[in-house]
Tab-separated table of C-alpha atoms in Angstrom:
chain	number	residue	atom	x	y	z
A	1	UNK	CA	0.472	-17.398	12.152
A	2	UNK	CA	3.439	-16.203	14.263
A	3	UNK	CA	5.039	-14.254	11.372
A	4	UNK	CA	1.684	-12.402	10.802
A	5	UNK	CA	1.434	-11.276	14.389
A	6	UNK	CA	5.016	-10.384	15.143
A	7	UNK	CA	6.684	-9.357	11.867
A	8	UNK	CA	8.635	-6.106	11.743
A	9	UNK	CA	9.697	-4.508	8.463
A	10	UNK	CA	13.313	-3.520	7.948
A	11	UNK	CA	12.159	-0.446	6.051
A	12	UNK	CA	10.057	2.513	7.182
A	13	UNK	CA	8.945	1.846	10.806
A	14	UNK	CA	6.236	4.487	10.516
A	15	UNK	CA	4.325	1.989	8.318
A	16	UNK	CA	4.375	-0.454	11.238
A	17	UNK	CA	1.759	1.173	13.339
A	18	UNK	CA	-1.948	1.714	13.496
A	19	UNK	CA	-3.708	4.884	14.584
A	20	UNK	CA	-7.171	4.956	16.141
A	21	UNK	CA	-9.540	6.562	13.697
A	22	UNK	CA	-7.288	6.252	10.644
A	23	UNK	CA	-8.266	3.671	8.000
A	24	UNK	CA	-5.701	1.177	6.904
A	25	UNK	CA	-6.073	-0.296	3.412
A	26	UNK	CA	-5.412	-3.877	2.438
A	27	UNK	CA	-3.597	-4.931	5.580
A	28	UNK	CA	-2.719	-8.591	6.270
A	29	UNK	CA	-3.309	-9.327	9.970
A	30	UNK	CA	-4.921	-11.547	12.453
A	31	UNK	CA	-8.622	-10.849	12.788
A	32	UNK	CA	-11.060	-12.381	15.236
A	33	UNK	CA	-14.801	-12.166	14.767
A	34	UNK	CA	-15.943	-11.935	18.454
A	35	UNK	CA	-14.579	-9.811	21.338
A	36	UNK	CA	-15.120	-12.620	23.838
A	37	UNK	CA	-12.747	-14.807	21.795
A	38	UNK	CA	-10.119	-12.071	21.433
A	39	UNK	CA	-10.212	-11.465	25.191
A	40	UNK	CA	-9.922	-15.154	25.853
A	41	UNK	CA	-6.755	-15.119	23.695
A	42	UNK	CA	-5.369	-12.130	25.746
A	43	UNK	CA	-5.950	-14.117	28.966
A	44	UNK	CA	-4.036	-17.046	27.433
A	45	UNK	CA	-1.106	-14.667	26.614
A	46	UNK	CA	-1.235	-13.269	30.126
A	47	UNK	CA	-1.574	-16.512	32.084
A	48	UNK	CA	0.326	-18.981	29.994
A	49	UNK	CA	2.783	-16.895	27.961
A	50	UNK	CA	3.487	-16.172	24.365
A	51	UNK	CA	3.889	-19.706	22.983
A	52	UNK	CA	0.513	-20.816	24.364
A	53	UNK	CA	-1.170	-17.549	23.194
A	54	UNK	CA	0.147	-17.840	19.672
A	55	UNK	CA	-0.897	-21.530	19.672
A	56	UNK	CA	-4.400	-20.610	20.818
A	57	UNK	CA	-4.583	-17.937	18.105
A	58	UNK	CA	-3.593	-20.417	15.493
A	59	UNK	CA	-6.266	-22.889	16.625
A	60	UNK	CA	-9.056	-20.405	17.021
A	61	UNK	CA	-11.731	-21.159	14.418
A	62	UNK	CA	-13.069	-17.556	14.393
A	63	UNK	CA	-9.607	-15.967	14.111
A	64	UNK	CA	-7.922	-15.934	10.752
A	65	UNK	CA	-5.183	-14.117	8.844
A	66	UNK	CA	-6.831	-12.062	6.195
A	67	UNK	CA	-6.144	-9.040	4.001
A	68	UNK	CA	-8.747	-6.299	4.503
A	69	UNK	CA	-9.175	-2.590	4.994
A	70	UNK	CA	-10.250	-1.412	8.431
A	71	UNK	CA	-10.272	1.498	10.907
A	72	UNK	CA	-9.014	0.907	14.446
A	73	UNK	CA	-11.626	2.177	16.928
A	74	UNK	CA	-9.965	1.418	20.334
A	75	UNK	CA	-7.391	-0.758	22.039
A	76	UNK	CA	-9.384	-3.252	24.147
A	77	UNK	CA	-6.476	-4.948	25.862
A	78	UNK	CA	-2.682	-4.738	26.118
A	79	UNK	CA	-0.675	-7.740	27.173
A	80	UNK	CA	3.141	-7.277	27.811
A	81	UNK	CA	5.217	-10.264	26.887
A	82	UNK	CA	8.683	-10.638	28.424
A	83	UNK	CA	11.331	-12.180	26.135
A	84	UNK	CA	14.232	-14.443	27.204
A	85	UNK	CA	16.786	-11.539	26.668
A	86	UNK	CA	14.912	-9.393	29.194
A	87	UNK	CA	13.230	-7.140	26.707
A	88	UNK	CA	9.434	-7.093	26.171
A	89	UNK	CA	6.851	-6.470	23.484
A	90	UNK	CA	3.127	-6.000	23.751
A	91	UNK	CA	0.277	-7.995	22.078
A	92	UNK	CA	-2.678	-5.749	21.564
A	93	UNK	CA	-6.396	-6.540	21.066
A	94	UNK	CA	-7.854	-3.732	18.998
A	95	UNK	CA	-11.546	-3.235	18.123
A	96	UNK	CA	-11.798	-2.380	14.459
A	97	UNK	CA	-14.546	-1.511	11.883
A	98	UNK	CA	-13.996	-3.175	8.549
A	99	UNK	CA	-14.510	-1.471	5.231
A	100	UNK	CA	-17.930	-3.296	5.000
A	101	UNK	CA	-18.952	-1.896	8.308
A	102	UNK	CA	-18.636	-4.916	10.644
A	103	UNK	CA	-16.849	-4.910	14.077
A	104	UNK	CA	-13.976	-7.286	14.476
A	105	UNK	CA	-10.927	-7.629	16.691
A	106	UNK	CA	-7.269	-7.259	15.521
A	107	UNK	CA	-4.619	-9.142	17.327
A	108	UNK	CA	-1.282	-7.366	16.697
A	109	UNK	CA	2.120	-6.538	18.174
A	110	UNK	CA	2.228	-3.304	16.077
A	111	UNK	CA	2.207	0.029	17.941
A	112	UNK	CA	-1.367	1.461	18.180
A	113	UNK	CA	-1.401	5.242	18.486
A	114	UNK	CA	-4.489	6.669	20.181
């Protein structure tokens, strides 16, 4: 699960972002079915840190790694995560619409352009 959330490509960095309103095809990512669960995960990241957040994501029954096409609609929550070397990254909860028309919630460290 950690690799799917935090992986960064060595190649074209432009492909490692999402843009609100732009469909992404066949993306492997972490998707949660309910906003409440996604926000609960964000609180875990905020209050208990990255390790506990990723563990909670891994255990969440309604959150899975899947490949699907979707359109980001809005960033629901941003959680900055400090690293041991003093830098930081951000976990984002993004409301998406799947190609089939359902609303789900993406958990990602990728940049999300609004």
